[in-house]
Amino acid sequence: MNKTPISTLGEFGLIRHLTENIELKNTSSKYGIGDDCAVLEYSDDKQVLITTDLLLEGVHFDLTYVPLKHLGYKAVMVNLSDIYAMNGTPRQITISLGISKRFDVEDLEELYAGMRLACESHHVDIVGGDTTSSYTGLTISITAIGDTPKGKAVYRNGANETDLICVSGNLGAAYMGLQLLEREKSVFMGENNAQPDFAGKEYLLERQLKPEARGDIIRRLSEAGIQPTAMMDISDGLSSELIHICKQSDKGCRIYEEHIPLDYQTAVMAEELNMNVTTCALNGGEDYELLFTVPLTDHEKIAAMKDIRLIGHITKPELGCMLITRDGNEMELKAQGWQALTE
Amino acid sequence: MNKTPISTLGEFGLIRHLTENIELKNTSSKYGIGDDCAVLEYSDDKQVLITTDLLLEGVHFDLTYVPLKHLGYKAVMVNLSDIYAMNGTPRQITISLGISKRFDVEDLEELYAGMRLACESHHVDIVGGDTTSSYTGLTISITAIGDTPKGKAVYRNGANETDLICVSGNLGAAYMGLQLLEREKSVFMGENNAQPDFAGKEYLLERQLKPEARGDIIRRLSEAGIQPTAMMDISDGLSSELIHICKQSDKGCRIYEEHIPLDYQTAVMAEELNMNVTTCALNGGEDYELLFTVPLTDHEKIAAMKDIRLIGHITKPELGCMLITRDGNEMELKAQGWQALTE
């Protein structure tokens, strides 16, 4: 029998391969694999959104420097972010945990405290889950359920030519926070007596350890009467997500390096690490900001909104996905995002 | 800081501890933690059921002797079983996988083939999931979504005094199948040249490796006009599940050893292993049969139904949960079910 290494397909290729030809047969199944959430319909006025994430110790988090309370908070947030990315409101989550013997009750109280805090701040109910022992590391699987008025769900495939491309917040800071934690890891591991040096870098740590799903952006867009044509949350990196939107919408795009939103600390840290800050913003991932497109006619409304940046526009598909650099060159965007399966 | 080992609380105690005082705040959250499924409501005529299960290699399955296709099938079935146990119809699942490097694409095709087969035979759509690498063993997290007409969901807490206690199929066979596989494990591991000896034991293997969620029972109860007052699926063992129903209904029960349904092969295998077959049926688990209670007035209807056995009745709480042995003795039922956290 042939043996094909998984790395030949990559994460997205593997999922495509395993799920090809899956047809939806139930009338309540409106949209399946391929977006931030599945979309189900149980009534005439609302659609139900479902998303799930699996987090494994050693792959997605390192307990050497991630406090359990922060881990719990983030594990919930990344799921809520997927509900918002469909223009929905998160309502419920289920929490499954695989726990190894080195954890005690107090550890789990910390983890749960972070989860409950995240739920409370977004008005989400914990309605179920599963708890079991693990012979290896900590395993966290969360499923989030939300809803959106019928007709309001925003998919990845709705971008139109000339649509404006928008990003909330700023990019690259979570990745810089991760670099910083990795650099100081030896200190956490007790290899010397020094204290980790985070002075002036608190924002980067917060972006990595305590990301905030952008429900506020969803509410403000709704209040401003703006219905995005396509939307995703930025978990793998701007490049990767933009390519998803363009591919699924059968379009191309042009974004401008000078318009990519960066925090000052991100730029300072990139310089310190001798990294290109634009590359960090494009490929860093884990920012959990929203990437979305709106019709050109919404230009004034968007331009007036705080914390949302216009970074480019959608084009014909044959023009590809392009970054216009500060010096006016065109570079093709590549999906170098964080692919857990190919690392 | 105090360190409390998790084993002091056990699985159910830990969940109770971590989730105490959780209030449901969203109007769509109808029932949270504490039953086979959470119950959500998005319309006037239907309720939505959600359940999730986390399966970890080494804890829940042993790939030495479990073929990946069977594992995929079973992983789906255990979730569908939880939907049926609420008197619902499963409609969708999401599948999250953590995959270690020793798996190749063909392995995952096998796993997925089993999952898709289970979904097809129960008319369930695969609508989403998450796929990532794992540094350790295979991790499978499935969430199932189903629905039931409003007012038809059956909880664990609805049993009334004098209700009849019913069980579908037969019990203990899955546990005997596991014992058999464990006994022959050395053969699978290549420690000698013999073939595993399963002759005449095929049914036990099937019950362990390819359990079938009892959607047929749910349909037949509905056709017969029977609405159970309380229901659970038997995953941890009859004793454990009966105690759940009695505790949550604030009742007691009496069940009769002679009425517990057993297959002939289960009895033969128990004898071969020098085990008490009743103990296996009470505590074995993984049968995925349905345990339910019905009003006394349904006695004739139930008695006429194939593949459903009346095993006892519900009593006042102060009478406890009792087994009446073949020789007429009363023994208190104990939850010796398979508790993954305390092993």
XYZ file of C-alpha atoms in Angstrom:
686
model
C 0.000 0.000 0.000
C 1.233 3.474 -0.835
C 2.262 5.650 2.062
C 1.891 9.368 1.413
C 3.421 11.661 4.046
C 0.914 14.248 5.306
C 3.432 17.024 4.683
C 2.973 16.543 0.924
C -0.565 17.908 1.259
C -0.257 20.393 4.135
C -3.087 21.251 6.527
C -5.464 22.799 4.016
C -4.698 20.237 1.318
C -5.285 17.373 3.729
C -8.649 18.759 4.847
C -9.674 19.284 1.206
C -8.602 15.751 0.352
C -10.435 14.095 3.252
C -13.619 16.109 2.912
C -14.014 16.225 -0.856
C -17.404 15.180 -2.220
C -19.064 15.642 1.143
C -22.634 16.648 0.367
C -24.984 18.288 2.846
C -28.217 16.349 3.001
C -30.097 17.754 5.979
C -32.242 20.821 5.307
C -30.818 22.446 8.452
C -27.252 22.251 7.026
C -26.765 25.498 5.105
C -22.976 25.723 4.814
C -20.360 23.128 5.700
C -16.582 22.971 5.584
C -14.602 25.898 4.180
C -15.335 28.963 6.263
C -14.784 30.197 9.825
C -18.028 28.494 10.897
C -20.598 26.044 9.636
C -24.028 27.596 9.155
C -27.184 25.796 10.311
C -30.772 26.947 10.033
C -33.559 26.043 12.447
C -35.929 28.955 11.981
C -36.979 31.591 9.461
C -35.283 34.513 11.133
C -31.934 33.242 12.418
C -28.964 31.158 11.382
C -26.866 29.174 13.846
C -23.061 29.249 13.578
C -20.769 26.460 14.786
C -16.981 26.459 15.018
C -14.470 24.253 16.798
C -10.776 24.415 17.660
C -8.383 21.834 18.990
C -5.411 23.061 21.045
C -2.605 20.683 21.960
C 0.213 21.231 24.408
C 3.563 21.533 22.674
C 1.926 22.370 19.348
C -0.287 25.350 20.161
C 0.953 26.415 23.560
C 3.967 26.067 25.827
C 3.142 25.867 29.516
C 6.684 26.911 30.371
C 5.609 30.513 29.926
C 1.847 30.514 29.331
C -0.109 30.866 32.576
C -3.110 28.504 32.671
C -5.572 31.317 33.228
C -4.346 33.079 30.088
C -4.456 29.822 28.179
C -8.091 29.296 29.159
C -8.954 32.838 28.182
C -7.244 32.558 24.801
C -8.687 29.100 24.049
C -12.180 30.560 24.348
C -11.321 33.785 22.494
C -10.034 32.059 19.361
C -13.413 30.332 19.042
C -15.460 33.453 19.695
C -13.337 35.181 17.067
C -14.534 32.652 14.470
C -18.180 33.419 15.310
C -17.571 37.172 14.958
C -15.742 36.504 11.678
C -19.073 35.259 10.257
C -20.770 38.470 11.496
C -22.396 36.484 14.306
C -22.891 36.794 18.047
C -21.414 33.977 20.148
C -23.895 32.450 22.626
C -22.591 29.120 23.927
C -19.441 27.017 24.145
C -18.657 23.435 25.075
C -15.276 22.660 26.655
C -13.494 19.313 26.363
C -10.301 18.749 28.329
C -7.719 15.984 28.310
C -5.738 16.288 31.526
C -2.479 14.598 32.421
C -1.524 13.480 35.905
C 0.804 16.411 36.536
C -2.193 18.760 36.800
C -4.014 19.237 40.065
C -7.426 20.655 40.879
C -5.989 24.134 41.468
C -4.396 24.144 37.981
C -7.762 23.392 36.431
C -9.431 26.055 38.521
C -6.968 28.538 36.990
C -7.652 27.284 33.464
C -11.395 27.413 34.027
C -11.194 30.863 35.617
C -9.695 32.176 32.366
C -12.358 30.423 30.324
C -15.160 31.776 32.481
C -13.729 35.286 32.356
C -13.648 35.171 28.543
C -17.225 33.878 28.465
C -18.497 36.483 30.883
C -16.966 39.387 29.014
C -18.644 38.204 25.788
C -21.930 37.051 27.412
C -21.360 33.428 26.416
C -22.751 30.400 28.295
C -20.713 27.260 29.020
C -23.266 24.531 28.241
C -21.331 21.283 28.125
C -18.138 19.399 27.414
C -16.150 16.324 28.212
C -13.329 15.768 30.703
C -10.930 12.875 30.552
C -7.419 11.919 31.495
C -4.557 12.231 29.039
C -1.376 10.175 29.108
C 0.479 12.982 27.400
C -0.047 16.725 27.428
C -2.986 19.005 28.029
C -5.642 18.867 25.307
C -8.299 21.542 24.910
C -11.149 21.248 22.440
C -13.735 24.006 22.367
C -16.824 24.308 20.197
C -18.581 27.672 19.994
C -22.168 28.242 18.923
C -23.563 31.591 17.863
C -26.259 33.122 15.739
C -26.867 35.842 13.224
C -30.065 37.201 11.660
C -30.883 35.352 8.456
C -29.124 36.907 5.487
C -26.489 38.590 7.646
C -23.854 35.830 7.791
C -20.658 36.922 6.031
C -18.634 34.277 4.194
C -15.149 34.265 2.732
C -16.447 33.998 -0.804
C -18.416 37.230 -1.166
C -15.718 39.751 -2.124
C -16.429 41.753 -5.306
C -14.124 43.657 -7.621
C -13.371 47.178 -6.352
C -14.403 46.244 -2.777
C -12.253 47.872 -0.135
C -10.082 45.661 2.076
C -10.168 46.568 5.769
C -8.354 45.369 8.894
C -9.206 46.065 12.521
C -6.593 46.890 15.156
C -2.971 46.242 14.258
C -0.977 43.247 13.075
C 2.187 41.391 14.008
C 2.170 42.187 17.723
C 1.064 38.695 18.823
C 3.902 37.174 16.819
C 6.394 39.587 18.338
C 5.042 38.647 21.775
C 5.705 35.000 20.971
C 9.269 35.774 19.860
C 9.826 37.670 23.069
C 8.501 34.813 25.224
C 10.626 32.286 23.343
C 13.688 34.493 23.828
C 13.102 34.732 27.568
C 12.113 31.064 27.880
C 15.435 30.051 29.401
C 14.709 32.421 32.259
C 11.341 30.747 32.930
C 13.039 27.385 32.875
C 15.310 28.475 35.685
C 18.521 28.169 33.712
C 19.791 31.360 35.293
C 18.778 33.747 38.029
C 17.797 36.618 35.788
C 14.248 37.930 35.518
C 12.612 37.879 32.104
C 13.082 41.284 30.486
C 9.714 42.508 29.287
C 10.060 46.211 30.147
C 8.238 48.350 27.582
C 7.009 45.223 25.785
C 3.860 44.592 27.833
C 1.581 45.247 24.884
C 3.241 42.500 22.808
C 2.838 40.006 25.642
C -0.790 40.920 26.056
C -1.443 40.439 22.342
C 0.094 36.956 22.499
C -1.234 35.825 25.867
C -4.599 37.584 26.087
C -6.012 38.258 22.624
C -9.439 39.848 22.443
C -12.012 38.721 19.881
C -13.355 41.770 18.065
C -17.045 41.669 18.881
C -16.842 45.450 19.257
C -16.003 45.808 15.560
C -18.981 43.630 14.564
C -21.324 45.756 16.665
C -19.917 49.033 15.316
C -20.158 47.864 11.713
C -23.783 46.925 12.295
C -24.519 50.288 13.947
C -22.898 52.074 11.004
C -25.098 50.117 8.596
C -22.111 48.368 7.001
C -22.554 44.758 5.855
C -19.133 43.334 4.869
C -19.094 41.342 1.623
C -16.438 38.889 2.895
C -14.804 38.410 6.278
C -12.305 36.218 8.194
C -10.446 36.529 11.426
C -6.662 36.718 11.206
C -5.358 33.627 12.941
C -2.776 32.366 10.428
C -1.586 35.768 9.172
C -2.865 38.509 6.846
C -1.343 36.999 3.676
C -2.813 33.576 4.249
C -6.290 34.931 5.076
C -6.332 37.382 2.149
C -5.436 34.558 -0.218
C -8.313 32.504 1.247
C -10.792 35.322 0.621
C -9.493 35.955 -2.902
C -9.413 32.258 -3.839
C -12.892 31.562 -2.456
C -14.290 34.750 -4.042
C -12.422 34.076 -7.315
C -10.783 37.509 -7.171
C -7.383 39.113 -6.769
C -6.265 41.961 -4.494
C -3.813 44.794 -4.034
C -2.801 45.852 -0.565
C -0.380 48.612 0.343
C 2.514 48.051 2.714
C 2.306 51.603 4.028
C -1.314 51.083 5.116
C -0.809 47.871 7.097
C -1.544 48.844 10.710
C 1.400 48.354 13.080
C 1.894 49.205 16.709
C 5.018 51.107 17.676
C 6.185 48.298 20.002
C 5.854 45.770 17.167
C 8.172 47.872 15.001
C 10.698 48.338 17.820
C 10.743 44.629 18.647
C 11.123 43.629 14.970
C 14.083 45.966 14.693
C 15.599 44.516 17.877
C 15.235 41.004 16.448
C 16.460 42.102 13.023
C 13.206 41.013 11.401
C 11.206 42.754 8.680
C 8.163 44.184 10.414
C 5.978 43.919 7.306
C 6.765 40.210 7.038
C 5.756 39.816 10.692
C 2.478 41.626 10.078
C 1.766 39.606 6.911
C 2.654 36.168 8.232
C 2.801 36.368 12.021
C -0.712 35.249 12.801
C -2.617 34.949 16.097
C -3.680 38.600 16.002
C -7.385 37.618 15.956
C -8.186 40.891 14.237
C -10.884 40.977 11.557
C -10.079 41.148 7.849
C -13.076 42.151 5.748
C -14.157 43.697 2.498
C -16.853 46.337 2.002
C -18.375 47.908 -1.127
C -16.564 50.996 -2.453
C -19.680 53.023 -1.606
C -18.954 52.470 2.101
C -15.634 54.299 1.796
C -16.619 57.356 3.806
C -18.297 55.386 6.541
C -15.271 53.124 6.953
C -12.783 55.978 6.814
C -14.609 57.607 9.728
C -14.426 54.525 11.944
C -11.786 54.316 14.640
C -9.516 51.276 14.818
C -10.322 50.120 11.279
C -7.730 50.582 8.544
C -8.253 50.490 4.796
C -5.317 48.560 3.366
C -6.226 47.982 -0.298
C -8.866 46.744 -2.689
C -10.172 43.677 -4.507
C -9.259 43.188 -8.178
C -9.921 40.802 -11.071
C -8.582 37.323 -10.305
C -5.997 37.436 -13.112
C -4.157 40.246 -11.332
C -3.257 37.928 -8.435
C -2.795 38.830 -4.785
C -0.292 41.660 -4.617
C 1.478 43.740 -2.022
C 2.555 47.214 -3.149
C 5.702 47.987 -1.189
C 6.622 51.393 0.189
C 8.970 51.920 -2.736
C 6.226 51.119 -5.264
C 7.176 47.549 -6.186
C 4.611 44.801 -6.632
C 5.193 41.548 -4.738
C 2.987 38.503 -4.819
C 1.511 37.569 -1.441
C 2.423 34.076 -0.246
C 0.647 32.043 2.404
C 3.552 31.572 4.779
C 1.140 31.555 7.691
C 1.547 29.306 10.627
C 0.599 25.846 9.399
C 0.727 23.547 12.388
C 0.833 20.459 10.179
C 3.895 21.262 8.146
C 6.199 22.612 10.807
C -0.673 26.988 47.502
C -2.629 23.813 48.167
C -2.302 21.070 45.603
C -5.311 18.766 45.396
C -4.857 15.644 43.266
C -7.613 15.269 40.662
C -8.210 11.681 41.776
C -9.703 12.984 45.035
C -12.661 14.331 43.063
C -12.974 11.856 40.171
C -14.311 12.763 36.726
C -17.836 13.696 37.727
C -16.737 15.451 40.906
C -14.162 17.494 39.000
C -16.703 18.592 36.394
C -19.176 19.524 39.133
C -16.478 21.482 40.951
C -15.299 23.402 37.888
C -18.727 24.189 36.533
C -20.599 25.015 39.729
C -22.509 28.299 39.760
C -22.465 28.528 35.980
C -25.637 30.369 35.041
C -27.170 30.363 31.591
C -27.769 33.933 30.454
C -28.668 33.677 26.780
C -32.315 33.065 25.972
C -31.274 30.387 23.470
C -29.545 28.358 26.238
C -32.236 26.033 27.596
C -30.192 23.354 29.366
C -26.479 23.284 30.074
C -24.109 20.852 31.753
C -25.462 17.659 33.310
C -27.149 15.584 30.618
C -26.170 13.738 27.438
C -26.570 16.967 25.442
C -26.986 20.682 25.955
C -30.342 21.977 24.703
C -30.568 25.214 22.708
C -33.660 26.877 21.297
C -33.757 28.988 18.148
C -37.366 28.610 17.085
C -40.826 27.870 18.468
C -41.103 24.338 17.150
C -37.662 22.764 17.588
C -34.854 22.409 20.085
C -31.231 21.984 19.084
C -29.065 19.391 20.865
C -25.269 19.625 21.193
C -22.867 17.017 22.532
C -19.113 16.590 22.347
C -16.613 13.811 23.051
C -12.851 13.807 23.280
C -11.038 10.559 22.447
C -7.325 10.216 23.188
C -4.984 7.482 22.048
C -3.846 5.291 24.909
C -6.781 6.372 27.091
C -9.824 5.602 24.938
C -8.386 3.423 22.218
C -5.381 1.250 21.481
C -4.242 1.320 17.878
C -2.439 -1.994 18.377
C -5.721 -3.744 17.708
C -8.272 -1.107 16.709
C -8.363 -0.592 12.933
C -8.554 3.107 12.034
C -11.738 2.678 10.039
C -13.487 1.134 13.047
C -12.119 3.852 15.283
C -13.583 6.526 13.001
C -16.912 4.743 12.919
C -17.054 4.377 16.696
C -15.905 7.941 17.381
C -18.899 9.210 15.421
C -21.328 6.651 16.873
C -20.645 7.564 20.505
C -21.667 11.134 19.719
C -24.775 10.181 17.744
C -25.723 7.953 20.672
C -25.797 11.020 22.951
C -28.201 12.789 20.581
C -30.517 9.758 20.500
C -30.289 9.564 24.299
C -32.050 12.956 24.423
C -34.759 11.607 22.074
C -33.276 13.642 19.226
C -32.254 13.125 15.621
C -28.579 13.762 14.825
C -28.039 16.114 11.868
C -24.463 17.383 11.798
C -21.015 16.719 13.258
C -17.735 18.570 13.358
C -14.492 16.576 13.456
C -11.261 17.794 15.013
C -8.127 15.707 14.658
C -4.675 15.948 16.217
C -2.348 13.829 14.087
C 1.148 12.669 14.919
C 3.907 12.233 12.380
C 3.607 8.455 12.254
C 0.284 8.753 10.394
C 0.186 9.088 6.645
C -2.529 10.230 4.280
C -3.777 6.665 3.734
C -4.238 6.187 7.512
C -6.398 9.273 7.656
C -8.370 8.141 4.632
C -9.189 4.967 6.584
C -10.183 6.920 9.679
C -12.333 9.266 7.610
C -13.901 6.389 5.683
C -15.203 5.003 8.978
C -16.467 8.418 10.024
C -18.217 8.989 6.717
C -19.788 5.527 6.815
C -21.220 6.198 10.276
C -22.551 9.570 9.104
C -24.108 8.138 5.957
C -25.900 5.361 7.769
C -27.443 7.898 10.174
C -28.001 10.671 7.572
C -25.620 13.048 9.318
C -23.642 15.827 7.596
C -19.966 16.562 8.320
C -20.003 20.368 8.452
C -16.651 21.396 9.898
C -13.724 20.708 12.152
C -10.096 21.414 12.789
C -6.983 19.485 11.810
C -3.612 19.946 13.430
C -0.428 18.071 14.191
C 0.085 16.343 17.509
C 3.458 15.654 19.114
C 1.989 12.701 20.908
C -0.856 10.358 20.014
C -3.951 10.616 17.865
C -6.586 12.980 19.248
C -10.197 12.945 18.055
C -12.743 15.514 19.167
C -16.220 15.301 17.689
C -19.200 17.541 18.314
C -22.632 16.374 17.201
C -25.652 18.584 16.606
C -29.199 17.316 16.394
C -32.759 18.413 16.956
C -36.004 17.333 18.486
C -39.524 18.791 18.349
C -40.078 21.214 21.214
C -41.266 19.411 24.317
C -39.906 16.051 23.155
C -36.371 16.209 24.593
C -35.884 13.564 27.283
C -33.607 14.390 30.207
C -32.063 12.278 32.940
C -34.115 13.967 35.626
C -37.651 13.037 34.595
C -38.114 9.558 36.106
C -41.187 9.151 38.324
C -42.008 6.624 41.013
C -43.432 3.386 39.562
C -41.956 4.143 36.095
C -40.672 1.076 34.322
C -36.940 0.809 33.612
C -36.098 -0.407 30.107
C -32.910 -1.304 28.265
C -32.408 -1.840 24.540
C -30.298 -4.660 23.087
C -28.021 -6.498 25.498
C -25.262 -5.504 27.894
C -21.685 -6.491 28.675
C -20.710 -7.671 25.197
C -18.579 -4.612 24.375
C -16.634 -5.115 27.593
C -16.118 -8.807 26.828
C -14.901 -7.783 23.359
C -12.359 -5.495 24.987
C -11.157 -8.265 27.311
C -10.777 -10.545 24.313
C -8.774 -7.971 22.353
C -6.551 -7.290 25.335
C -5.963 -11.026 25.779
C -4.933 -11.426 22.154
C -2.940 -8.187 22.121
C 0.403 -9.964 22.295
C -0.465 -11.652 19.017
C -1.126 -8.295 17.321
C 2.158 -7.012 18.660
C 3.980 -9.796 16.881
C 5.361 -11.406 19.996
C 4.640 -14.815 18.558
C 3.522 -16.305 15.292
C 0.052 -17.349 16.359
C -3.110 -15.814 14.961
C -5.499 -14.110 17.341
C -8.182 -16.586 18.408
C -11.555 -14.973 17.860
C -13.495 -18.002 16.613
C -17.120 -17.873 17.773
C -16.497 -14.499 19.422
C -17.148 -12.276 16.415
C -20.206 -10.677 18.015
C -18.184 -9.505 21.023
C -15.581 -7.934 18.765
C -18.246 -6.176 16.741
C -19.855 -4.771 19.875
C -16.489 -3.344 20.989
C -15.156 -2.215 17.616
C -18.295 -1.218 15.745
C -21.049 -0.161 18.144
C -24.288 1.057 16.642
C -26.152 4.044 18.085
C -29.779 3.082 18.645
C -31.625 5.521 16.411
C -33.912 2.624 15.503
C -35.155 2.428 19.096
C -35.905 6.171 19.154
C -37.926 5.877 15.944
C -39.839 2.825 17.159
C -40.671 4.433 20.510
C -42.012 7.445 18.657
C -44.062 5.266 16.290
C -45.465 3.394 19.276
C -46.467 6.684 20.889
C -44.122 6.190 23.837
C -42.421 9.260 25.312
C -39.765 8.134 27.829
C -39.725 10.074 31.091
C -35.925 9.816 31.481
C -33.202 8.476 29.187
C -29.413 8.043 28.871
C -27.155 5.999 26.675
C -25.070 3.325 28.386
C -21.463 4.366 27.895
C -20.063 3.939 31.424
C -22.153 0.913 32.442
C -25.748 0.227 33.521
C -25.100 0.808 37.237
C -23.428 4.142 36.731
C -26.141 5.393 34.333
C -29.021 4.178 36.518
C -27.521 5.980 39.494
C -27.289 9.162 37.356
C -30.971 8.925 36.439
C -32.035 8.199 40.015
C -29.876 10.934 41.516
C -30.968 13.562 38.987
C -34.632 12.495 39.292
C -34.364 12.262 43.107
C -35.615 8.686 43.037
C -34.480 5.124 43.787
C -34.784 1.983 41.704
C -35.021 -1.798 41.816
C -33.706 -3.817 38.931
C -33.730 -7.595 38.613
C -30.612 -9.558 37.759
C -32.607 -12.192 35.871
C -34.027 -9.520 33.514
C -30.719 -7.914 32.513
C -30.362 -8.731 28.807
C -27.257 -10.766 27.982
C -26.035 -12.328 24.775
C -25.013 -15.989 24.844
C -21.456 -15.149 23.726
C -21.114 -12.647 26.585
C -22.000 -15.347 29.091
C -19.603 -17.863 27.514
C -16.739 -15.395 27.462
C -17.337 -14.320 31.070
C -17.223 -17.949 32.126
C -14.016 -18.453 30.132
C -12.453 -15.472 31.894
C -13.843 -16.501 35.263
C -15.747 -13.230 35.574
C -19.270 -12.676 36.900
C -21.388 -11.931 33.845
C -23.822 -9.722 35.776
C -20.928 -7.575 36.995
C -19.785 -7.218 33.374
C -23.277 -6.177 32.277
C -23.641 -3.729 35.171
C -20.222 -2.102 34.948
C -18.731 -2.962 31.579
C -19.803 0.083 29.629
C -19.405 1.017 25.964
C -22.565 -0.846 24.973
C -24.183 2.351 23.680
C -27.591 0.864 24.320
C -30.392 3.089 25.609
C -31.526 3.059 29.220
C -34.903 4.730 29.715
C -37.947 4.918 31.921
C -41.592 4.944 30.811
C -44.859 5.366 32.721
C -46.373 2.167 34.114
C -49.305 2.671 31.726
C -46.962 1.935 28.794
C -46.303 -1.567 30.117
C -48.166 -3.421 27.383
C -46.732 -1.338 24.574
C -43.177 -1.841 25.850
C -43.650 -5.544 26.479
C -44.685 -5.974 22.837
C -41.567 -4.272 21.450
C -38.732 -6.366 20.165
C -35.205 -5.758 21.445
C -36.369 -3.794 24.496
C -36.217 -5.412 27.908
C -37.994 -4.351 31.079
C -35.467 -4.690 33.896
C -37.141 -3.053 36.903
C -38.885 0.020 38.185
C -38.347 3.395 39.821
C -38.955 3.748 43.574
C -38.917 6.382 46.296
C -35.426 7.851 46.793
C -35.074 6.491 50.323
C -35.141 2.924 49.000
C -31.819 3.472 47.185
C -30.659 1.903 43.925
C -30.988 -1.839 44.302
C -30.245 -4.963 42.335
C -32.415 -7.986 43.179
C -30.210 -11.009 42.557
C -31.386 -14.301 41.102
C -31.519 -15.789 44.589
C -33.671 -12.927 45.862
C -31.049 -10.881 47.707
C -30.932 -7.073 47.543
C -27.590 -5.473 46.651
C -26.919 -1.763 46.364
C -25.817 -0.672 42.897
C -22.406 0.997 42.794
C -21.028 3.211 40.044
C -17.962 1.191 39.218
C -18.214 2.351 35.612
C -15.243 3.175 33.567
C -13.993 6.502 34.896
C -11.150 7.571 32.663
C -9.912 10.105 35.192
C -9.391 7.826 38.138
C -7.763 4.851 36.509
